[in-house]
XYZ file of N, CA, C and O in Angstrom:
408
model
N 117.945 92.530 105.023
C 117.462 93.567 104.150
C 116.193 93.083 103.449
O 116.111 91.937 103.037
N 115.208 93.947 103.343
C 113.936 93.598 102.707
C 114.080 93.606 101.189
O 114.910 94.317 100.641
N 113.248 92.819 100.504
C 113.319 92.815 99.037
C 112.827 94.148 98.465
O 111.929 94.773 99.019
N 113.429 94.550 97.373
C 113.026 95.801 96.715
C 111.568 95.697 96.265
O 111.161 94.683 95.712
N 110.784 96.750 96.499
C 109.410 96.727 96.008
C 109.380 96.819 94.484
O 110.333 97.283 93.860
N 108.277 96.404 93.921
C 108.066 96.498 92.479
C 107.127 97.668 92.227
O 106.077 97.779 92.864
N 107.521 98.540 91.310
C 106.683 99.659 90.878
C 106.158 99.311 89.494
O 106.943 99.017 88.589
N 104.844 99.362 89.338
C 104.230 99.175 88.025
C 103.549 100.477 87.629
O 102.695 100.978 88.369
N 103.938 101.016 86.489
C 103.364 102.251 85.973
C 102.362 101.879 84.885
O 102.697 101.142 83.962
N 101.147 102.399 84.989
C 100.108 102.079 84.018
C 99.303 103.329 83.686
O 99.383 104.344 84.388
N 98.514 103.218 82.611
C 97.662 104.345 82.225
C 96.331 103.834 81.688
O 95.398 103.638 82.450
N 96.252 103.584 80.408
C 94.953 103.267 79.811
C 95.014 102.047 78.890
O 94.290 101.979 77.910
N 95.853 101.093 79.240
C 96.010 99.897 78.406
C 95.785 98.647 79.248
O 96.734 98.005 79.713
N 94.527 98.264 79.466
C 94.242 97.142 80.373
C 94.832 95.807 79.926
O 95.310 95.045 80.771
N 94.832 95.505 78.639
C 95.326 94.191 78.203
C 96.844 94.065 78.353
O 97.311 93.060 78.910
N 97.652 95.030 77.911
C 99.091 94.915 78.186
C 99.390 94.861 79.689
O 100.269 94.129 80.136
N 98.619 95.628 80.481
C 98.824 95.605 81.930
C 98.487 94.233 82.508
O 99.208 93.719 83.373
N 97.423 93.613 82.014
C 97.068 92.263 82.474
C 98.205 91.295 82.175
O 98.562 90.464 83.021
N 98.806 91.391 80.993
C 99.918 90.500 80.633
C 101.118 90.711 81.556
O 101.786 89.746 81.947
N 101.388 91.953 81.913
C 102.464 92.231 82.873
C 102.172 91.529 84.196
O 103.042 90.866 84.777
N 100.942 91.639 84.680
C 100.592 91.017 85.957
C 100.606 89.494 85.883
O 101.010 88.841 86.849
N 100.181 88.932 84.770
C 100.236 87.469 84.604
C 101.680 86.996 84.749
O 101.969 86.035 85.480
N 102.591 87.664 84.066
C 103.999 87.275 84.133
C 104.604 87.546 85.504
O 105.373 86.738 86.017
N 104.257 88.670 86.092
C 104.758 88.985 87.430
C 104.258 87.963 88.447
O 105.022 87.490 89.289
N 102.982 87.607 88.363
C 102.396 86.653 89.308
C 103.066 85.286 89.229
O 103.042 84.531 90.209
N 103.670 84.969 88.098
C 104.335 83.676 87.930
C 105.752 83.665 88.508
O 106.371 82.603 88.615
N 106.261 84.825 88.907
C 107.633 84.912 89.422
C 107.742 84.284 90.811
O 106.871 84.489 91.672
N 108.795 83.535 91.018
C 109.043 82.880 92.302
C 109.174 83.922 93.421
O 109.923 84.876 93.305
N 108.425 83.740 94.490
C 108.520 84.594 95.669
C 107.809 85.933 95.568
O 107.881 86.742 96.487
N 107.104 86.178 94.482
C 106.478 87.491 94.290
C 105.381 87.766 95.321
O 105.127 88.921 95.666
N 104.767 86.737 95.864
C 103.693 86.933 96.832
C 104.186 87.641 98.099
O 103.406 88.252 98.821
N 105.491 87.559 98.371
C 106.058 88.192 99.559
C 106.606 89.587 99.283
O 107.099 90.242 100.189
N 106.520 90.036 98.050
C 107.116 91.319 97.665
C 106.043 92.407 97.576
O 104.959 92.185 97.058
N 106.386 93.576 98.069
C 105.492 94.722 97.958
C 105.426 95.161 96.494
O 106.444 95.272 95.818
N 104.216 95.412 96.018
C 104.004 95.866 94.649
C 103.145 97.122 94.717
O 102.079 97.123 95.343
N 103.614 98.182 94.092
C 102.846 99.426 94.044
C 102.513 99.735 92.593
O 103.400 99.900 91.765
N 101.227 99.790 92.329
C 100.722 100.076 90.987
C 100.280 101.534 90.952
O 99.471 101.956 91.775
N 100.815 102.295 90.006
C 100.458 103.701 89.836
C 99.768 103.863 88.481
O 100.370 103.607 87.440
N 98.499 104.278 88.515
C 97.726 104.486 87.297
C 97.519 105.987 87.124
O 96.916 106.639 87.984
N 98.026 106.529 86.014
C 97.878 107.961 85.757
C 96.409 108.311 85.581
O 95.595 107.491 85.163
N 96.058 109.543 85.896
C 94.688 110.016 85.775
C 94.279 110.235 84.326
O 95.120 110.312 83.427
N 92.982 110.360 84.103
C 92.466 110.463 82.738
C 92.646 111.854 82.132
O 92.617 112.857 82.833
N 92.797 111.852 80.806
C 92.787 113.097 80.035
C 91.371 113.405 79.559
O 91.051 114.553 79.282
N 90.558 112.352 79.439
C 89.203 112.492 78.901
C 88.364 111.304 79.385
O 88.851 110.454 80.137
N 87.132 111.237 78.940
C 86.219 110.179 79.386
C 86.688 108.789 78.953
O 86.576 107.818 79.710
N 87.204 108.682 77.759
C 87.714 107.395 77.281
C 88.841 106.888 78.184
O 88.877 105.713 78.556
N 89.750 107.785 78.554
C 90.839 107.403 79.469
C 90.301 106.989 80.831
O 90.838 106.101 81.476
N 89.238 107.669 81.285
C 88.669 107.310 82.584
C 88.144 105.882 82.550
O 88.391 105.090 83.461
N 87.440 105.536 81.484
C 86.903 104.180 81.345
C 88.032 103.158 81.284
O 87.995 102.127 81.968
N 89.048 103.445 80.482
C 90.183 102.514 80.376
C 90.965 102.438 81.682
O 91.430 101.368 82.081
N 91.102 103.561 82.377
C 91.766 103.561 83.684
C 91.008 102.714 84.693
O 91.609 102.003 85.510
N 89.671 102.784 84.634
C 88.849 101.923 85.493
C 89.092 100.451 85.171
O 89.150 99.608 86.071
N 89.259 100.145 83.894
C 89.533 98.762 83.498
C 90.910 98.322 83.991
O 91.072 97.190 84.463
N 91.904 99.208 83.911
C 93.243 98.891 84.428
C 93.157 98.609 85.926
O 93.731 97.631 86.424
N 92.415 99.446 86.652
C 92.253 99.228 88.099
C 91.551 97.903 88.375
O 91.933 97.176 89.305
N 90.561 97.557 87.577
C 89.860 96.279 87.745
C 90.797 95.102 87.498
O 90.732 94.090 88.205
N 91.658 95.231 86.502
C 92.651 94.182 86.238
C 93.538 94.014 87.465
O 93.779 92.896 87.929
N 94.025 95.123 88.013
C 94.870 95.044 89.213
C 94.125 94.356 90.349
O 94.663 93.449 90.996
N 92.886 94.760 90.588
C 92.098 94.167 91.671
C 91.892 92.671 91.467
O 91.833 91.916 92.430
N 91.815 92.234 90.218
C 91.597 90.806 89.954
C 92.805 89.949 90.345
O 92.691 88.727 90.434
N 93.948 90.580 90.613
C 95.158 89.863 91.018
C 95.412 89.958 92.528
O 96.459 89.537 93.006
N 94.469 90.500 93.274
C 94.653 90.683 94.729
C 95.020 89.392 95.450
O 95.892 89.397 96.310
N 94.362 88.301 95.131
C 94.639 87.038 95.821
C 96.033 86.525 95.488
O 96.716 85.957 96.343
N 96.473 86.742 94.266
C 97.786 86.269 93.828
C 98.902 87.196 94.294
O 100.011 86.736 94.577
N 98.615 88.479 94.356
C 99.611 89.494 94.741
C 99.091 90.249 95.964
O 98.670 91.403 95.870
N 99.123 89.613 97.127
C 98.468 90.184 98.311
C 99.091 91.468 98.838
O 98.432 92.212 99.559
N 100.334 91.751 98.491
C 100.984 92.968 98.983
C 100.932 94.102 97.958
O 101.725 95.026 97.999
N 99.951 94.041 97.071
C 99.806 95.061 96.038
C 99.013 96.248 96.572
O 97.988 96.093 97.231
N 99.509 97.443 96.259
C 98.832 98.687 96.572
C 98.524 99.380 95.253
O 99.393 99.482 94.386
N 97.312 99.868 95.101
C 96.890 100.548 93.885
C 96.755 102.041 94.164
O 96.032 102.441 95.077
N 97.474 102.837 93.382
C 97.404 104.298 93.489
C 96.874 104.832 92.169
O 97.485 104.625 91.124
N 95.718 105.484 92.238
C 95.127 106.084 91.032
C 95.246 107.596 91.140
O 94.782 108.196 92.112
N 95.863 108.181 90.141
C 96.000 109.638 90.122
C 94.644 110.259 89.783
O 93.932 109.774 88.916
N 94.313 111.327 90.480
C 93.039 112.011 90.256
C 93.017 112.731 88.907
O 91.997 112.767 88.238
N 94.142 113.309 88.545
C 94.220 114.036 87.276
C 95.390 113.496 86.466
O 96.280 112.852 87.009
N 95.380 113.777 85.194
C 96.432 113.282 84.320
C 97.722 114.064 84.565
O 97.749 115.289 84.448
N 98.762 113.338 84.920
C 100.071 113.954 85.129
C 100.927 113.881 83.871
O 101.898 114.611 83.760
N 100.573 112.991 82.977
C 101.405 112.756 81.800
C 102.444 111.699 82.124
O 102.771 111.454 83.288
N 102.956 111.099 81.089
C 103.891 109.976 81.271
C 105.100 110.368 82.118
O 105.430 109.710 83.094
N 105.753 111.433 81.753
C 106.973 111.831 82.465
C 106.711 112.108 83.939
O 107.377 111.565 84.820
N 105.735 112.960 84.224
C 105.475 113.356 85.609
C 104.961 112.192 86.454
O 105.342 112.050 87.619
N 104.116 111.344 85.890
C 103.621 110.199 86.644
C 104.769 109.255 87.002
O 104.850 108.770 88.134
N 105.661 109.006 86.061
C 106.811 108.128 86.331
C 107.709 108.760 87.392
O 108.097 108.099 88.364
N 108.025 110.028 87.233
C 108.911 110.702 88.194
C 108.308 110.674 89.596
O 108.988 110.317 90.568
N 107.048 111.035 89.722
C 106.406 111.041 91.051
C 106.321 109.638 91.648
O 106.575 109.444 92.832
N 105.930 108.685 90.826
C 105.764 107.320 91.322
C 107.081 106.752 91.819
O 107.165 106.215 92.929
N 108.111 106.879 91.016
C 109.424 106.355 91.398
C 109.957 107.119 92.608
O 110.486 106.518 93.551
N 109.791 108.432 92.621
C 110.281 109.234 93.752
C 109.595 108.845 95.059
O 110.257 108.742 96.101
N 108.278 108.624 95.013
C 107.550 108.235 96.228
C 108.112 106.944 96.823
O 108.306 106.845 98.034
N 108.374 105.980 95.974
C 108.879 104.699 96.467
C 110.343 104.825 96.884
O 110.740 104.324 97.942
N 111.133 105.501 96.092
C 112.559 105.640 96.420
C 112.751 106.421 97.716
O 113.641 106.102 98.499
N 111.919 107.433 97.960
C 112.025 108.202 99.201
C 111.773 107.332 100.429
O 112.392 107.525 101.469
N 110.873 106.360 100.305
C 110.555 105.528 101.464
C 111.359 104.230 101.516
O 111.580 103.693 102.599
N 111.793 103.716 100.365
C 112.447 102.403 100.329
C 113.906 102.439 99.869
O 114.669 101.535 100.189
N 114.261 103.446 99.086
C 115.642 103.572 98.635
C 116.007 102.725 97.423
O 117.092 102.868 96.873
N 115.122 101.852 97.017
C 115.385 100.999 95.847
C 114.069 100.416 95.365
O 113.095 100.360 96.113
N 114.062 99.983 94.110
C 112.834 99.416 93.549
C 113.139 98.731 92.222
O 114.169 98.982 91.595
N 112.215 97.884 91.825
C 112.194 97.294 90.498
C 111.069 97.996 89.768
O 109.937 98.047 90.274
N 111.316 98.540 88.586
C 110.341 99.371 87.895
C 109.954 98.760 86.575
O 110.821 98.342 85.808
N 108.643 98.727 86.316
C 108.138 98.218 85.034
C 106.930 99.062 84.635
O 106.274 99.659 85.472
N 106.664 99.100 83.345
C 105.434 99.711 82.853
C 104.749 98.811 81.877
O 105.329 97.844 81.402
N 103.471 99.139 81.633
C 102.693 98.306 80.736
C 103.155 98.501 79.314
O 102.796 97.812 78.435
């Protein structure tokens, strides 16, 4: 059986998200685990800038977390809808997951 993928839910908080990735990257065996990062879309220009920073933080961990996939929502779904869609997408394909947010 394959290891459960990790779902990371993020929005507009690059520093808390970076701390999550620092801790995740230190976990034993994480390099072999699929990680899917879902960043909700912006509500305004400030959110767009912060969302870009969150995406940049994720990209900066590519070498450490080689099985990471980054999904950026085009429009703002809101916390509830982004979490529901993100978890549903992974559960539909994998049946299980480890879920964290920033």
